[in-house]
CSV table of C-alpha atoms in Angstrom, one decimal:
chain,number,residue,atom,x,y,z
A,1388,MET,CA,0.3,-0.5,-0.3
A,1389,ASN,CA,2.7,2.5,0.9
A,1390,ASP,CA,4.5,1.6,-2.6
A,1391,ILE,CA,0.7,2.7,-4.0
A,1392,ASN,CA,0.9,5.8,-2.0
A,1393,ALA,CA,4.5,6.6,-3.0
A,1394,LYS,CA,2.8,6.6,-6.8
A,1395,ARG,CA,0.6,8.4,-6.3
A,1396,TYR,CA,2.2,11.5,-4.0
A,1397,LEU,CA,4.6,11.3,-7.4
A,1398,VAL,CA,1.3,11.8,-9.5
A,1399,LEU,CA,-0.3,14.0,-8.3
A,1400,SER,CA,3.0,16.5,-7.2
A,1401,VAL,CA,3.6,16.0,-11.3
A,1402,PHE,CA,0.2,16.8,-11.6
A,1403,ILE,CA,-0.2,20.5,-9.9
A,1404,MET,CA,3.1,21.0,-11.8
A,1405,THR,CA,1.7,20.6,-14.8
A,1406,PHE,CA,-1.3,22.4,-14.4
A,1407,VAL,CA,0.4,26.2,-12.5
A,1408,PHE,CA,3.3,25.9,-15.7
A,1409,ASN,CA,1.1,25.8,-18.1
A,1410,ALA,CA,-1.5,27.8,-17.1
A,1411,TRP,CA,1.6,30.2,-16.5
A,1412,ASN,CA,3.4,29.2,-20.0
A,1413,VAL,CA,-0.4,29.5,-21.7
A,1414,LEU,CA,-1.5,32.6,-21.7
A,1415,LEU,CA,2.8,34.5,-21.3
A,1416,ASN,CA,3.4,34.6,-25.6
A,1417,ASN,CA,0.4,36.9,-26.3
A,1418,PHE,CA,1.4,38.9,-22.3
A,1419,ILE,CA,4.5,39.5,-22.9
A,1420,VAL,CA,3.7,41.0,-26.7
A,1421,GLU,CA,0.4,42.5,-26.0
A,1422,VAL,CA,1.2,43.8,-22.1
A,1423,GLY,CA,5.5,43.6,-22.8
A,1424,GLY,CA,5.8,45.0,-26.3
A,1425,PHE,CA,8.2,41.9,-26.8
A,1426,ASN,CA,10.0,41.3,-29.6
A,1427,GLY,CA,11.5,37.7,-31.3
A,1428,PHE,CA,15.1,38.7,-29.3
A,1429,GLU,CA,13.6,40.0,-26.3
A,1430,THR,CA,11.1,36.9,-26.6
A,1431,GLY,CA,14.5,34.8,-26.7
A,1432,GLY,CA,16.3,36.3,-24.2
A,1433,LEU,CA,13.6,35.7,-21.5
A,1434,HIS,CA,13.5,31.5,-22.2
A,1435,SER,CA,17.1,31.6,-22.0
A,1436,LEU,CA,17.0,33.6,-18.4
A,1437,ARG,CA,14.5,31.1,-17.4
A,1438,GLU,CA,16.7,28.4,-18.5
A,1439,LEU,CA,19.2,29.4,-16.5
A,1440,PRO,CA,17.6,27.9,-13.1
A,1441,GLY,CA,17.7,24.5,-15.1
A,1442,LEU,CA,21.3,24.6,-16.0
A,1443,LEU,CA,22.3,25.4,-12.4
A,1444,ALA,CA,20.8,22.4,-11.2
A,1445,PHE,CA,24.2,21.0,-10.3
A,1446,LEU,CA,23.2,22.2,-7.1
A,1447,VAL,CA,20.7,20.2,-5.6
A,1448,ILE,CA,23.2,17.6,-5.1
A,1449,TYR,CA,24.7,20.0,-2.6
A,1450,ILE,CA,21.3,21.0,-1.2
A,1451,THR,CA,20.5,18.4,-0.5
A,1452,ILE,CA,22.9,17.6,2.2
A,1453,TYR,CA,21.4,20.1,4.0
A,1454,ILE,CA,17.2,19.4,2.7
A,1455,LYS,CA,15.7,15.8,2.5
A,1456,GLU,CA,14.6,15.8,-1.5
A,1457,GLN,CA,10.9,14.8,-0.4
A,1458,SER,CA,10.6,18.3,1.1
A,1459,PHE,CA,12.5,19.8,-1.1
A,1460,ALA,CA,10.2,18.9,-4.2
A,1461,LEU,CA,7.4,20.5,-2.0
A,1462,THR,CA,9.3,23.7,-1.4
A,1463,SER,CA,10.4,24.1,-5.3
A,1464,LEU,CA,6.6,23.8,-5.6
A,1465,VAL,CA,5.5,26.6,-3.6
A,1466,VAL,CA,8.2,29.2,-5.3
A,1467,LEU,CA,6.6,28.1,-9.0
A,1468,CYS,CA,3.5,29.5,-7.1
A,1469,LEU,CA,5.0,32.6,-6.0
A,1470,GLY,CA,7.1,33.2,-9.7
A,1471,VAL,CA,3.4,32.7,-11.5
A,1472,ALA,CA,1.2,35.0,-8.8
A,1473,MET,CA,3.7,37.6,-9.7
A,1474,THR,CA,4.2,37.5,-13.4
A,1475,GLY,CA,1.3,39.4,-14.2
A,1476,MET,CA,2.6,42.1,-12.0
A,1477,PHE,CA,5.1,43.7,-13.8
A,1478,GLU,CA,4.4,44.9,-17.1
A,1479,ASN,CA,8.4,45.7,-18.8
A,1480,VAL,CA,11.0,43.6,-19.6
A,1481,TRP,CA,12.9,43.0,-16.8
A,1482,GLY,CA,10.3,43.2,-14.5
A,1483,ILE,CA,9.0,39.6,-16.5
A,1484,TYR,CA,12.4,38.9,-17.0
A,1485,LEU,CA,12.7,38.8,-13.0
A,1486,SER,CA,9.4,37.2,-11.7
A,1487,SER,CA,9.9,34.2,-14.8
A,1488,LEU,CA,13.8,33.6,-13.0
A,1489,ILE,CA,11.5,32.8,-9.3
A,1490,MET,CA,8.9,30.7,-11.3
A,1491,SER,CA,12.1,28.7,-13.1
A,1492,LEU,CA,13.9,28.2,-10.1
A,1493,GLY,CA,11.0,26.7,-8.4
A,1494,PHE,CA,10.0,24.4,-11.9
A,1495,HIS,CA,13.4,23.4,-12.5
A,1496,TYR,CA,14.2,22.6,-8.9
A,1497,PHE,CA,11.0,20.2,-8.4
A,1498,GLU,CA,11.9,18.3,-11.6
A,1499,THR,CA,14.9,17.8,-10.7
A,1500,ILE,CA,13.8,15.8,-7.6
A,1501,ASN,CA,10.9,14.5,-9.0
A,1502,GLN,CA,13.6,12.2,-11.9
A,1503,SER,CA,15.4,11.7,-8.7
A,1504,LEU,CA,12.9,10.4,-6.8
A,1505,THR,CA,11.0,8.9,-9.0
A,1506,TYR,CA,13.9,6.3,-10.3
A,1507,GLN,CA,14.3,5.5,-6.9
A,1508,ASN,CA,10.9,4.9,-6.4
A,1509,VAL,CA,9.8,3.2,-9.0
A,1510,SER,CA,10.6,-0.1,-11.0
A,1511,LYS,CA,12.9,-0.4,-14.0
A,1512,GLU,CA,9.8,-3.0,-15.7
A,1513,GLU,CA,7.3,-0.3,-14.1
A,1514,LEU,CA,8.9,2.8,-15.9
A,1515,PRO,CA,7.2,2.8,-19.1
A,1516,THR,CA,3.8,2.1,-17.8
A,1517,PHE,CA,4.4,4.1,-15.3
A,1518,MET,CA,5.6,7.5,-16.9
A,1519,GLY,CA,2.5,6.8,-18.9
A,1520,ASP,CA,0.3,7.3,-16.8
A,1521,VAL,CA,2.4,10.4,-15.6
A,1522,LEU,CA,1.8,11.9,-18.7
A,1523,SER,CA,-1.7,10.6,-19.0
A,1524,LYS,CA,-2.0,13.1,-15.6
A,1525,GLN,CA,-0.2,15.8,-17.7
A,1526,GLY,CA,-2.8,15.5,-20.2
A,1527,LEU,CA,-5.3,15.9,-17.9
A,1528,ALA,CA,-3.9,19.1,-15.5
A,1529,ASN,CA,-3.0,20.6,-18.6
A,1530,LEU,CA,-6.6,20.7,-19.9
A,1531,LEU,CA,-7.6,21.3,-16.4
A,1532,ALA,CA,-5.6,24.7,-16.8
A,1533,TYR,CA,-6.6,25.8,-20.2
A,1534,PHE,CA,-10.4,25.6,-19.2
A,1535,PHE,CA,-9.5,27.5,-16.1
A,1536,VAL,CA,-7.1,30.3,-17.6
A,1537,PHE,CA,-9.9,30.6,-20.5
A,1538,SER,CA,-12.9,31.0,-17.7
A,1539,LEU,CA,-10.6,33.5,-16.2
A,1540,VAL,CA,-8.6,35.4,-19.1
A,1541,SER,CA,-12.7,37.1,-20.4
A,1542,VAL,CA,-14.1,39.1,-17.1
A,1543,LEU,CA,-9.3,39.2,-15.4
A,1544,SER,CA,-6.9,41.0,-16.4
A,1545,TYR,CA,-3.8,39.2,-17.3
A,1546,LYS,CA,-2.5,40.4,-13.5
A,1547,TYR,CA,-5.7,38.5,-12.0
A,1548,THR,CA,-5.5,35.5,-14.0
A,1549,TYR,CA,-1.6,34.8,-12.9
A,1550,LEU,CA,-2.7,35.8,-9.4
A,1551,SER,CA,-5.4,32.8,-9.1
A,1552,ILE,CA,-3.5,30.3,-11.1
A,1553,GLY,CA,-0.3,30.9,-8.3
A,1554,ILE,CA,-2.4,31.1,-5.7
A,1555,SER,CA,-4.7,28.3,-6.6
A,1556,GLY,CA,-1.0,26.5,-7.1
A,1557,LEU,CA,-0.3,27.0,-3.5
A,1558,VAL,CA,-4.3,25.8,-2.3
A,1559,LEU,CA,-2.6,21.9,-4.0
A,1560,VAL,CA,0.5,21.7,-2.8
A,1561,LEU,CA,-1.5,22.0,1.1
A,1562,PHE,CA,-3.8,19.7,-0.4
A,1563,VAL,CA,-0.8,17.4,-1.3
A,1564,VAL,CA,0.6,17.6,2.1
A,1565,TYR,CA,-2.4,16.5,4.5
A,1566,LYS,CA,-3.2,14.2,1.8
A,1567,PHE,CA,0.3,12.6,2.0
A,1568,ARG,CA,1.6,13.5,5.6
A,1569,GLY,CA,2.2,10.0,6.7
A,1570,ILE,CA,4.0,8.7,3.1
A,1571,LYS,CA,8.3,8.8,3.1
A,1572,LEU,CA,9.7,8.9,-0.5
A,1573,ILE,CA,12.8,6.3,-1.1
A,1574,SER,CA,15.7,8.7,-0.8
A,1575,ARG,CA,19.1,6.7,-0.9
A,1576,PRO,CA,22.3,8.1,0.0
A,1577,SER,CA,23.6,9.2,-3.4
A,1578,SER,CA,27.6,11.1,-4.3
A,1579,ARG,CA,27.7,14.0,-2.9
A,1580,LYS,CA,30.9,15.1,-6.1
A,1581,ILE,CA,30.0,16.2,-9.3
A,1582,VAL,CA,31.1,12.8,-11.2
A,1583,LEU,CA,30.4,12.5,-15.2
A,1584,LYS,CA,30.9,8.9,-15.6
A,1585,LYS,CA,32.0,7.6,-20.0
A,1586,ASN,CA,29.0,4.3,-18.9
A,1587,TYR,CA,26.7,7.5,-18.9
A,1588,THR,CA,28.4,8.5,-22.0
A,1589,LEU,CA,25.5,8.8,-24.2
A,1590,PHE,CA,22.9,9.2,-22.2
A,1591,TYR,CA,24.6,12.6,-21.5
A,1592,ILE,CA,24.2,13.8,-25.3
A,1593,LEU,CA,21.4,12.0,-25.9
A,1594,THR,CA,20.2,15.1,-22.9
A,1595,PHE,CA,22.0,17.5,-24.4
A,1596,LEU,CA,20.5,17.5,-28.0
A,1597,LYS,CA,16.8,17.0,-25.9
A,1598,GLY,CA,17.3,20.0,-24.3
A,1599,ALA,CA,18.2,22.1,-26.9
A,1600,ARG,CA,15.1,20.8,-29.9
A,1601,ARG,CA,13.5,21.6,-26.8
A,1602,GLN,CA,13.5,24.9,-26.6
A,1603,ILE,CA,13.1,25.7,-30.5
A,1604,PHE,CA,9.9,23.7,-30.3
A,1605,ILE,CA,8.2,25.7,-26.3
A,1606,VAL,CA,10.4,29.1,-27.6
A,1607,PHE,CA,9.5,29.7,-31.0
A,1608,ALA,CA,7.1,26.6,-32.2
A,1609,SER,CA,4.4,28.7,-29.9
A,1610,TYR,CA,6.2,32.0,-30.6
A,1611,MET,CA,4.7,31.4,-34.6
A,1612,LEU,CA,1.3,30.8,-34.1
A,1613,VAL,CA,1.1,34.1,-31.8
A,1614,GLU,CA,3.7,36.3,-33.6
A,1615,LYS,CA,2.9,35.2,-37.6
A,1616,PHE,CA,-0.5,33.4,-37.9
A,1617,ASN,CA,-2.2,36.6,-35.5
A,1618,LEU,CA,-4.0,34.2,-32.5
A,1619,SER,CA,-5.6,35.2,-30.2
A,1620,VAL,CA,-5.4,34.1,-26.7
A,1621,ASN,CA,-8.6,32.0,-26.7
A,1622,GLN,CA,-8.0,30.0,-29.7
A,1623,VAL,CA,-4.1,29.8,-28.3
A,1624,LEU,CA,-5.6,28.4,-25.5
A,1625,SER,CA,-8.2,25.9,-28.4
A,1626,ILE,CA,-4.8,24.8,-29.9
A,1627,TYR,CA,-3.4,23.8,-26.6
A,1628,MET,CA,-6.4,22.3,-25.2
A,1629,ALA,CA,-6.3,20.2,-28.5
A,1630,THR,CA,-2.9,19.4,-28.3
A,1631,TYR,CA,-2.9,17.9,-24.4
A,1632,LEU,CA,-6.7,15.7,-24.9
A,1633,VAL,CA,-4.3,14.1,-27.6
A,1634,ASN,CA,-1.7,13.2,-24.7
A,1635,PHE,CA,-4.3,12.4,-22.0
A,1636,LEU,CA,-6.0,10.0,-24.2
A,1637,PHE,CA,-2.6,8.3,-26.3
A,1638,ALA,CA,-0.2,8.8,-23.3
A,1639,ARG,CA,-1.0,5.2,-22.1
A,1640,LEU,CA,-0.1,4.4,-25.1
A,1641,ILE,CA,2.9,5.7,-25.7
A,1642,GLY,CA,4.5,3.9,-22.4
A,1643,ARG,CA,3.4,0.2,-23.9
A,1644,ILE,CA,4.8,1.4,-27.6
A,1645,VAL,CA,8.4,2.4,-25.9
A,1646,ASN,CA,7.8,-1.2,-23.7
A,1647,VAL,CA,7.3,-3.3,-26.8
A,1648,LEU,CA,9.5,-1.4,-29.1
A,1649,GLY,CA,12.4,-0.5,-26.3
A,1650,GLU,CA,14.2,2.7,-26.0
A,1651,ARG,CA,16.1,2.2,-28.8
A,1652,LYS,CA,13.1,2.0,-32.1
A,1653,SER,CA,11.1,4.5,-29.7
A,1654,LEU,CA,14.2,7.1,-29.5
A,1655,ILE,CA,14.9,6.7,-33.0
A,1656,LEU,CA,11.0,7.0,-34.0
A,1657,GLU,CA,10.5,10.5,-32.2
A,1658,TYR,CA,13.5,11.8,-33.4
A,1659,SER,CA,12.9,10.4,-37.2
A,1660,SER,CA,9.1,12.5,-36.4
A,1661,LEU,CA,10.7,15.5,-35.0
A,1662,LEU,CA,12.9,15.5,-38.3
A,1663,ILE,CA,10.4,15.8,-41.0
A,1664,ILE,CA,8.4,18.1,-38.4
A,1665,PHE,CA,10.7,20.5,-38.1
A,1666,ILE,CA,11.1,21.0,-41.1
A,1667,SER,CA,7.6,20.9,-42.0
A,1668,TYR,CA,7.8,24.2,-39.8
A,1669,ALA,CA,10.8,26.0,-41.8
A,1670,TYR,CA,8.4,26.2,-44.5
A,1671,VAL,CA,4.2,26.1,-43.7
A,1672,GLU,CA,2.7,29.5,-44.8
A,1673,ASN,CA,-1.2,27.9,-43.8
A,1674,VAL,CA,-2.6,28.2,-40.3
A,1675,TYR,CA,-4.1,24.9,-39.9
A,1676,ILE,CA,-1.0,22.7,-41.1
A,1677,CYS,CA,1.0,24.8,-38.9
A,1678,ILE,CA,-1.8,23.8,-36.2
A,1679,ALA,CA,-1.6,20.0,-36.6
A,1680,LEU,CA,2.6,19.9,-36.9
A,1681,TYR,CA,2.2,21.2,-33.2
A,1682,ILE,CA,0.1,18.9,-32.2
A,1683,ALA,CA,2.2,16.3,-33.6
A,1684,ASP,CA,5.0,17.1,-32.4
A,1685,HIS,CA,4.4,17.6,-28.8
A,1686,PHE,CA,2.6,14.1,-29.3
A,1687,PHE,CA,6.1,12.4,-30.6
A,1688,PHE,CA,8.5,14.7,-28.2
A,1689,SER,CA,6.1,12.5,-25.8
A,1690,MET,CA,7.9,9.5,-26.4
A,1691,GLY,CA,11.2,10.9,-24.3
A,1692,ILE,CA,10.5,8.8,-21.7
A,1693,ALA,CA,12.2,6.3,-23.1
A,1694,LEU,CA,15.3,7.7,-22.7
A,1695,LYS,CA,14.5,8.1,-18.7
A,1696,SER,CA,14.2,4.2,-18.7
A,1697,TYR,CA,17.3,4.1,-20.9
A,1698,LEU,CA,19.0,5.6,-18.3
A,1699,LYS,CA,17.2,3.0,-14.8
A,1700,LYS,CA,18.7,0.5,-17.6
A,1701,ILE,CA,21.9,1.2,-17.1
A,1702,ILE,CA,22.4,3.3,-13.7
A,1703,HIS,CA,23.6,2.5,-10.6
A,1704,ASP,CA,21.4,3.0,-7.8
A,1705,GLU,CA,24.1,5.9,-5.9
A,1706,ASP,CA,24.5,7.5,-9.0
A,1707,ILE,CA,20.9,8.3,-9.4
A,1708,SER,CA,20.6,11.5,-7.5
A,1709,SER,CA,24.3,13.3,-8.9
A,1710,THR,CA,23.2,11.7,-12.5
A,1711,ALA,CA,19.5,13.8,-12.1
A,1712,SER,CA,21.5,16.4,-11.8
A,1713,ILE,CA,24.5,16.6,-13.3
A,1714,SER,CA,21.4,15.7,-16.4
A,1715,PHE,CA,19.4,19.2,-16.4
A,1716,THR,CA,22.6,20.8,-15.8
A,1717,ILE,CA,23.1,19.2,-19.7
A,1718,ASN,CA,20.2,19.5,-20.6
A,1719,HIS,CA,20.1,23.1,-20.1
A,1720,ILE,CA,23.0,24.0,-21.6
A,1721,GLY,CA,21.8,24.3,-25.3
A,1722,ALA,CA,18.4,25.5,-23.9
A,1723,VAL,CA,20.4,28.4,-22.2
A,1724,ILE,CA,22.4,29.6,-24.8
A,1725,LEU,CA,19.7,28.6,-28.0
A,1726,PRO,CA,17.0,31.2,-27.3
A,1727,VAL,CA,18.0,35.0,-27.1
A,1728,LEU,CA,21.1,33.5,-30.7
A,1729,LEU,CA,18.0,31.6,-32.7
A,1730,GLY,CA,16.5,35.4,-31.0
A,1731,GLY,CA,18.3,37.2,-32.7
A,1732,ILE,CA,18.4,34.7,-35.4
A,1733,TRP,CA,14.4,34.4,-36.5
A,1734,ILE,CA,14.2,38.8,-36.7
A,1735,SER,CA,15.7,38.1,-40.3
A,1736,SER,CA,15.3,34.5,-40.9
A,1737,SER,CA,12.2,32.8,-38.9
A,1738,SER,CA,13.0,29.2,-41.3
A,1739,LEU,CA,16.2,28.6,-40.6
A,1740,VAL,CA,15.2,28.1,-36.7
A,1741,PHE,CA,13.3,24.8,-38.1
A,1742,ILE,CA,16.0,24.4,-40.2
A,1743,ILE,CA,18.3,24.1,-37.6
A,1744,GLY,CA,15.8,22.4,-35.5
A,1745,SER,CA,15.7,19.8,-38.2
A,1746,THR,CA,20.2,19.6,-38.2
A,1747,LEU,CA,19.6,18.3,-34.3
A,1748,ALA,CA,16.8,16.4,-34.9
A,1749,PHE,CA,19.3,14.4,-37.4
A,1750,ILE,CA,22.1,14.2,-34.9
A,1751,SER,CA,20.0,12.9,-32.3
A,1752,VAL,CA,19.3,10.1,-35.1
A,1753,ILE,CA,22.2,9.5,-35.5
A,1754,PHE,CA,23.3,8.6,-31.6
A,1755,SER,CA,20.0,7.2,-30.7
A,1756,LEU,CA,21.4,4.0,-33.0
A,1757,LEU,CA,23.9,3.7,-30.7
A,1758,ILE,CA,21.9,2.8,-27.8
A,1759,PRO,CA,21.7,-1.6,-27.6
A,1760,SER,CA,18.3,-3.5,-28.6
A,1761,ASN,CA,18.5,-4.4,-24.8
A,1762,PRO,CA,20.3,-2.2,-22.2
A,1763,TYR,CA,22.1,-2.7,-19.0
A,1764,ILE,CA,24.8,-1.9,-16.5
A,1765,GLY,CA,27.7,-2.7,-18.8
A,1766,ASN,CA,25.7,-2.6,-22.0
A,1767,GLU,CA,24.8,1.7,-22.4
A,1768,SER,CA,25.5,1.2,-26.2
A,1769,ILE,CA,26.7,-1.0,-28.8
A,1770,PHE,CA,29.5,-0.8,-28.6
A,1771,SER,CA,30.0,-1.9,-24.5
A,1772,ASP,CA,30.3,-5.6,-25.7
A,1773,LYS,CA,33.5,-4.9,-28.5
A,1774,LEU,CA,34.8,-3.0,-25.3
A,1775,GLU,CA,34.3,-5.6,-23.1
A,1776,PHE,CA,35.6,-7.9,-25.4
A,1777,LYS,CA,39.0,-6.2,-26.2
A,1778,ARG,CA,39.6,-5.8,-22.3
A,1779,GLY,CA,39.3,-9.6,-22.2
């Protein structure tokens, strides 16, 4: 029963994070364009700045010396909610940057700790199915977030809409604290050093590429809907709702696909699909085709749970916390640098931004081919057995 409650606790925590973050995010492009007067370069700068805490995720290794991972995750959720509540109070570039940075601190540190706790409390056999269930609940959280925003934005200003989102999130956090007050998640002692291991090199590379691709999707695919096609808040909300309805309905299927195909084939399928989608983004002129690409993009990106499943199969227990922290830092190297650089490119050529994204997807396909069909500790890449043979 404690194992079941631990999983429920993890799922509900992710549900709250998803609800608050995506309610913040769905309004963001309209807010920064209509209120902040942002151009493409300032938009890229905003996303580079808000990804900075992700680059500093390795600090979690040291913070968890003084505070338990479970408590730190809850604290991070509170910071996330406070940052979102503050967002509408600032209507200039630097004020919006500040509130986004506070929100981002909570978001990224929660994501880092939650990943560590998930690896430690869910077995490698159950992980793809569990992550499929998490994706499904995230789809539901997004749908509820968008209905919530949709009901508020027509009667409230951006300021009070964001305040309502943040306060609602805090209430949900208090509910989790009360509902699961007796639950203690497994949190094993971990290395307090920043350690990069050769065994995980392929995972590090794929994680870096994932972070770079993700920013192009999150920042520029959604920004294009507003900047290029002049969609309103309600139209963007409708697209986001359709996107997460698809995720809600098919997320468990994604988990089963990963179980059946395995990590190697699943990631090859994901990256190949994203390659086609990014190329299509570069030349799309029809708003309905762009919307279809956006929904498909989000669906295939969800297959990234296969990368987490791959790590779970090759990682030693004592490396879980430190690797979770380091992987978030690696993931955000590109996330911090690319948005502001590509924001400058966007001003002169939006198509080139997506061509760069397709190039990253192609490189990802190449590296995913190096994953063995049956990964395990000691068999992290297709070269592992050959290396062992040479040593022998």
